[in-house]
Amino acid sequence: MLKINEIFHSIQGESSYAGRPCIFIRLTYCNLRCSYCDTTDAFYEGNYFSIDDILKVIHSYQCKLVEITGGEPLLQSDVYPLMNRLCDEGYEVLLETNGSVDISNVDPRVKKIIDIKCPTSGMANKNLWENINHVKYDDEIKFVISNREDYDWMKDVILRYQISDRCKILTGPVYNVLNPAQLAEWILNDNLDVRMQLQLQKYIWSPETRGV
């Protein structure tokens, strides 16, 4: 059984998959408390579903892209057989994880989007750096940037761990905190090899809207 905060069909708002229709499975519970968190309802709220029950909901949508997110989905052990089942059924499966939990046991067919927490998140001391050794080229590492300190810290991490040689790199501003144009200027001035992203769902719908 898995405690599920919500399951919904929407437009993928982030990552290199942004803009594509996607089914989201948001699991309950998170071990971090980031300063800019926008899904605090997923800390505890949710209902229990069996994997078969989850798949019944998924089958009702005509969509083959599925993202498992949270909260932190890897805190619930049954997420592993869920990911396996989805892959076995031919779904393209994305996993969004906060970077503090071991990813080495995730099905290699799953594309991982791993958040590395920057200083102003308040959670940078929770990054599990060993995870970088388990990324594949089609995985993605994400940095959420609040200010110049975060940006410079990100550059140092990218260089120190040679992330550009390992996988795709995403970066984006904290919504309504850092002007996207400012982040874009820094990236261009440094010719930084990253993909800048905005949280598309917050521009299509209200930032407070759930289930989108």
mmCIF file of C-alpha atoms in Angstrom:
data_model
loop_
_atom_site.group_PDB
_atom_site.id
_atom_site.type_symbol
_atom_site.label_atom_id
_atom_site.label_comp_id
_atom_site.label_asym_id
_atom_site.label_seq_id
_atom_site.Cartn_x
_atom_site.Cartn_y
_atom_site.Cartn_z
ATOM 1 C CA MET A 1 0.000 0.000 0.000
ATOM 2 C CA LEU A 2 1.074 3.544 -0.731
ATOM 3 C CA LYS A 3 -0.153 6.764 0.844
ATOM 4 C CA ILE A 4 -1.085 9.000 -2.089
ATOM 5 C CA ASN A 5 -1.630 12.740 -1.830
ATOM 6 C CA GLU A 6 -3.146 13.049 -5.316
ATOM 7 C CA ILE A 7 -3.209 11.569 -8.821
ATOM 8 C CA PHE A 8 -3.944 13.918 -11.695
ATOM 9 C CA HIS A 9 -3.523 14.460 -15.435
ATOM 10 C CA SER A 10 -1.878 17.717 -16.408
ATOM 11 C CA ILE A 11 0.830 19.409 -18.454
ATOM 12 C CA GLN A 12 4.366 18.659 -17.340
ATOM 13 C CA GLY A 13 5.636 21.983 -16.034
ATOM 14 C CA GLU A 14 9.331 21.306 -15.451
ATOM 15 C CA SER A 15 12.366 19.356 -16.707
ATOM 16 C CA SER A 16 13.210 18.597 -20.338
ATOM 17 C CA TYR A 17 9.726 17.047 -20.550
ATOM 18 C CA ALA A 18 8.013 20.404 -19.950
ATOM 19 C CA GLY A 19 4.925 20.985 -22.056
ATOM 20 C CA ARG A 20 3.999 17.315 -22.482
ATOM 21 C CA PRO A 21 0.759 15.831 -21.133
ATOM 22 C CA CYS A 22 1.648 13.765 -18.058
ATOM 23 C CA ILE A 23 -0.013 11.762 -15.287
ATOM 24 C CA PHE A 24 1.287 12.736 -11.851
ATOM 25 C CA ILE A 25 1.290 10.409 -8.857
ATOM 26 C CA ARG A 26 2.090 12.516 -5.808
ATOM 27 C CA LEU A 27 3.079 10.483 -2.775
ATOM 28 C CA THR A 28 2.655 11.672 0.800
ATOM 29 C CA TYR A 29 5.498 12.372 3.264
ATOM 30 C CA CYS A 30 8.694 14.372 2.956
ATOM 31 C CA ASN A 31 11.822 14.317 5.087
ATOM 32 C CA LEU A 32 12.871 17.857 4.098
ATOM 33 C CA ARG A 33 11.417 21.293 4.793
ATOM 34 C CA CYS A 34 12.704 23.569 2.038
ATOM 35 C CA SER A 35 12.209 27.299 2.567
ATOM 36 C CA TYR A 36 10.341 27.664 -0.745
ATOM 37 C CA CYS A 37 8.260 24.451 -0.636
ATOM 38 C CA ASP A 38 5.008 24.764 -2.614
ATOM 39 C CA THR A 39 3.525 21.334 -1.785
ATOM 40 C CA THR A 40 3.306 21.376 2.003
ATOM 41 C CA ASP A 41 -0.034 19.533 1.831
ATOM 42 C CA ALA A 42 1.973 16.473 0.761
ATOM 43 C CA PHE A 43 3.801 16.352 4.103
ATOM 44 C CA TYR A 44 1.000 14.314 5.697
ATOM 45 C CA GLU A 45 -2.267 14.459 3.689
ATOM 46 C CA GLY A 46 -3.354 11.481 1.619
ATOM 47 C CA ASN A 47 -5.183 8.183 1.310
ATOM 48 C CA TYR A 48 -3.929 4.615 0.979
ATOM 49 C CA PHE A 49 -4.012 2.879 -2.405
ATOM 50 C CA SER A 50 -2.842 -0.528 -3.525
ATOM 51 C CA ILE A 51 -0.669 -0.655 -6.639
ATOM 52 C CA ASP A 52 -3.593 -2.203 -8.531
ATOM 53 C CA ASP A 53 -5.841 0.684 -7.425
ATOM 54 C CA ILE A 54 -3.258 3.210 -8.628
ATOM 55 C CA LEU A 55 -2.977 1.472 -11.983
ATOM 56 C CA LYS A 56 -6.775 1.540 -12.420
ATOM 57 C CA VAL A 57 -6.666 5.327 -12.100
ATOM 58 C CA ILE A 58 -3.682 5.573 -14.451
ATOM 59 C CA HIS A 59 -5.407 3.407 -17.066
ATOM 60 C CA SER A 60 -8.345 5.841 -17.175
ATOM 61 C CA TYR A 61 -6.112 8.450 -18.843
ATOM 62 C CA GLN A 62 -4.934 8.124 -22.445
ATOM 63 C CA CYS A 63 -1.393 9.147 -21.590
ATOM 64 C CA LYS A 64 1.858 7.170 -21.497
ATOM 65 C CA LEU A 65 4.055 9.635 -19.577
ATOM 66 C CA VAL A 66 3.884 9.235 -15.786
ATOM 67 C CA GLU A 67 5.767 11.160 -13.110
ATOM 68 C CA ILE A 68 6.096 9.896 -9.548
ATOM 69 C CA THR A 69 6.671 12.813 -7.224
ATOM 70 C CA GLY A 70 5.986 14.018 -3.685
ATOM 71 C CA GLY A 71 6.737 14.877 -1.026
ATOM 72 C CA GLU A 72 9.600 12.451 -1.311
ATOM 73 C CA PRO A 73 8.382 9.315 -3.070
ATOM 74 C CA LEU A 74 11.345 7.108 -2.138
ATOM 75 C CA LEU A 75 10.343 7.201 1.542
ATOM 76 C CA GLN A 76 7.672 4.565 0.814
ATOM 77 C CA SER A 77 9.128 1.163 -0.054
ATOM 78 C CA ASP A 78 6.195 0.098 -2.255
ATOM 79 C CA VAL A 79 7.112 2.821 -4.738
ATOM 80 C CA TYR A 80 9.733 0.474 -6.190
ATOM 81 C CA PRO A 81 7.294 -2.237 -7.321
ATOM 82 C CA LEU A 82 4.976 0.536 -8.560
ATOM 83 C CA MET A 83 7.718 1.927 -10.801
ATOM 84 C CA ASN A 84 8.541 -1.577 -12.007
ATOM 85 C CA ARG A 85 4.889 -2.265 -12.902
ATOM 86 C CA LEU A 86 4.546 1.002 -14.787
ATOM 87 C CA CYS A 87 7.699 0.299 -16.792
ATOM 88 C CA ASP A 88 6.521 -3.257 -17.506
ATOM 89 C CA GLU A 89 3.266 -1.842 -18.898
ATOM 90 C CA GLY A 90 5.141 0.376 -21.335
ATOM 91 C CA TYR A 91 4.813 3.716 -19.551
ATOM 92 C CA GLU A 92 7.581 6.299 -19.774
ATOM 93 C CA VAL A 93 8.259 6.830 -16.077
ATOM 94 C CA LEU A 94 9.826 9.889 -14.447
ATOM 95 C CA LEU A 95 10.841 10.019 -10.791
ATOM 96 C CA GLU A 96 11.252 13.395 -9.070
ATOM 97 C CA THR A 97 13.272 12.991 -5.890
ATOM 98 C CA ASN A 98 14.716 15.512 -3.447
ATOM 99 C CA GLY A 99 18.249 14.129 -3.563
ATOM 100 C CA SER A 100 18.469 13.100 0.079
ATOM 101 C CA VAL A 101 17.484 9.428 -0.390
ATOM 102 C CA ASP A 102 19.540 6.657 -2.039
ATOM 103 C CA ILE A 103 18.521 6.215 -5.704
ATOM 104 C CA SER A 104 20.697 3.170 -6.447
ATOM 105 C CA ASN A 105 17.766 0.705 -6.288
ATOM 106 C CA VAL A 106 15.516 2.588 -8.737
ATOM 107 C CA ASP A 107 14.629 0.601 -11.868
ATOM 108 C CA PRO A 108 17.137 1.676 -14.570
ATOM 109 C CA ARG A 109 14.237 2.163 -17.000
ATOM 110 C CA VAL A 110 13.008 5.079 -14.855
ATOM 111 C CA LYS A 111 14.293 8.549 -15.732
ATOM 112 C CA LYS A 112 15.318 10.299 -12.527
ATOM 113 C CA ILE A 113 15.023 14.038 -11.882
ATOM 114 C CA ILE A 114 17.182 14.687 -8.828
ATOM 115 C CA ASP A 115 17.021 17.939 -6.891
ATOM 116 C CA ILE A 116 20.294 19.153 -5.390
ATOM 117 C CA LYS A 117 19.381 21.546 -2.607
ATOM 118 C CA CYS A 118 21.093 24.947 -2.696
ATOM 119 C CA PRO A 119 22.014 26.911 0.462
ATOM 120 C CA THR A 120 18.939 29.141 0.670
ATOM 121 C CA SER A 121 16.658 26.094 0.656
ATOM 122 C CA GLY A 122 17.926 25.478 4.191
ATOM 123 C CA MET A 123 18.433 21.819 3.264
ATOM 124 C CA ALA A 124 21.823 21.786 1.522
ATOM 125 C CA ASN A 125 23.274 19.699 4.352
ATOM 126 C CA LYS A 126 20.818 16.910 3.437
ATOM 127 C CA ASN A 127 22.146 16.300 -0.095
ATOM 128 C CA LEU A 128 23.248 12.687 -0.562
ATOM 129 C CA TRP A 129 26.234 13.268 -2.802
ATOM 130 C CA GLU A 130 26.704 9.556 -3.513
ATOM 131 C CA ASN A 131 23.580 9.763 -5.685
ATOM 132 C CA ILE A 132 25.594 11.532 -8.379
ATOM 133 C CA ASN A 133 27.441 8.256 -8.940
ATOM 134 C CA HIS A 134 24.162 6.538 -9.835
ATOM 135 C CA VAL A 135 22.813 8.917 -12.489
ATOM 136 C CA LYS A 136 22.505 7.872 -16.141
ATOM 137 C CA TYR A 137 22.954 10.177 -19.107
ATOM 138 C CA ASP A 138 19.181 10.460 -19.600
ATOM 139 C CA ASP A 139 18.636 11.435 -15.944
ATOM 140 C CA GLU A 140 18.468 15.086 -14.896
ATOM 141 C CA ILE A 141 19.872 17.027 -11.947
ATOM 142 C CA LYS A 142 18.020 20.160 -10.897
ATOM 143 C CA PHE A 143 19.086 23.265 -8.959
ATOM 144 C CA VAL A 144 16.457 25.734 -7.689
ATOM 145 C CA ILE A 145 18.016 29.188 -7.358
ATOM 146 C CA SER A 146 16.976 31.973 -4.979
ATOM 147 C CA ASN A 147 19.899 34.395 -5.348
ATOM 148 C CA ARG A 148 23.486 34.878 -6.525
ATOM 149 C CA GLU A 149 24.828 32.804 -3.611
ATOM 150 C CA ASP A 150 22.830 29.802 -4.805
ATOM 151 C CA TYR A 151 23.937 30.370 -8.391
ATOM 152 C CA ASP A 152 27.644 30.504 -7.546
ATOM 153 C CA TRP A 153 27.257 27.465 -5.291
ATOM 154 C CA MET A 154 25.589 25.582 -8.163
ATOM 155 C CA LYS A 155 28.470 26.415 -10.509
ATOM 156 C CA ASP A 156 30.953 25.070 -7.989
ATOM 157 C CA VAL A 157 28.993 21.817 -7.548
ATOM 158 C CA ILE A 158 28.677 21.308 -11.315
ATOM 159 C CA LEU A 159 32.442 21.690 -11.707
ATOM 160 C CA ARG A 160 33.444 19.701 -8.630
ATOM 161 C CA TYR A 161 31.305 16.671 -9.519
ATOM 162 C CA GLN A 162 31.676 17.056 -13.312
ATOM 163 C CA ILE A 163 27.910 16.850 -13.637
ATOM 164 C CA SER A 164 27.915 18.092 -17.232
ATOM 165 C CA ASP A 165 29.654 14.844 -18.210
ATOM 166 C CA ARG A 166 27.142 12.687 -16.346
ATOM 167 C CA CYS A 167 23.632 13.912 -17.176
ATOM 168 C CA LYS A 168 21.455 16.863 -18.122
ATOM 169 C CA ILE A 169 21.439 19.873 -15.787
ATOM 170 C CA LEU A 170 18.320 21.920 -15.035
ATOM 171 C CA THR A 171 18.117 25.203 -13.201
ATOM 172 C CA GLY A 172 15.303 27.602 -12.460
ATOM 173 C CA PRO A 173 14.430 30.517 -10.184
ATOM 174 C CA VAL A 174 12.302 30.267 -7.072
ATOM 175 C CA TYR A 175 8.917 31.580 -8.206
ATOM 176 C CA ASN A 176 8.356 35.252 -7.232
ATOM 177 C CA VAL A 177 11.744 35.390 -5.465
ATOM 178 C CA LEU A 178 14.371 35.608 -8.214
ATOM 179 C CA ASN A 179 13.608 37.395 -11.485
ATOM 180 C CA PRO A 180 13.989 34.842 -14.316
ATOM 181 C CA ALA A 181 15.710 37.484 -16.451
ATOM 182 C CA GLN A 182 18.426 37.825 -13.820
ATOM 183 C CA LEU A 183 19.109 34.091 -13.791
ATOM 184 C CA ALA A 184 19.151 34.053 -17.599
ATOM 185 C CA GLU A 185 21.708 36.882 -17.606
ATOM 186 C CA TRP A 186 24.019 34.994 -15.237
ATOM 187 C CA ILE A 187 23.797 31.834 -17.353
ATOM 188 C CA LEU A 188 24.519 33.712 -20.572
ATOM 189 C CA ASN A 189 27.424 35.677 -19.088
ATOM 190 C CA ASP A 190 29.028 32.435 -17.901
ATOM 191 C CA ASN A 191 28.040 30.428 -20.991
ATOM 192 C CA LEU A 192 26.865 27.790 -18.520
ATOM 193 C CA ASP A 193 25.845 24.468 -20.066
ATOM 194 C CA VAL A 194 22.461 24.112 -18.357
ATOM 195 C CA ARG A 195 18.794 24.092 -19.328
ATOM 196 C CA MET A 196 16.945 27.000 -17.701
ATOM 197 C CA GLN A 197 13.346 26.218 -16.799
ATOM 198 C CA LEU A 198 10.341 27.964 -15.319
ATOM 199 C CA GLN A 199 7.529 26.204 -13.483
ATOM 200 C CA LEU A 200 5.171 26.237 -16.451
ATOM 201 C CA GLN A 201 2.160 25.125 -14.407
ATOM 202 C CA LYS A 202 2.343 28.330 -12.322
ATOM 203 C CA TYR A 203 1.967 30.431 -15.454
ATOM 204 C CA ILE A 204 -0.839 28.345 -16.978
ATOM 205 C CA TRP A 205 -2.809 28.171 -13.712
ATOM 206 C CA SER A 206 -2.648 29.965 -10.380
ATOM 207 C CA PRO A 207 0.348 28.916 -8.219
ATOM 208 C CA GLU A 208 -2.132 27.875 -5.495
ATOM 209 C CA THR A 209 -4.107 25.540 -7.766
ATOM 210 C CA ARG A 210 -3.818 21.868 -6.830
ATOM 211 C CA GLY A 211 -4.115 18.959 -9.220
ATOM 212 C CA VAL A 212 -2.485 20.707 -12.186
#
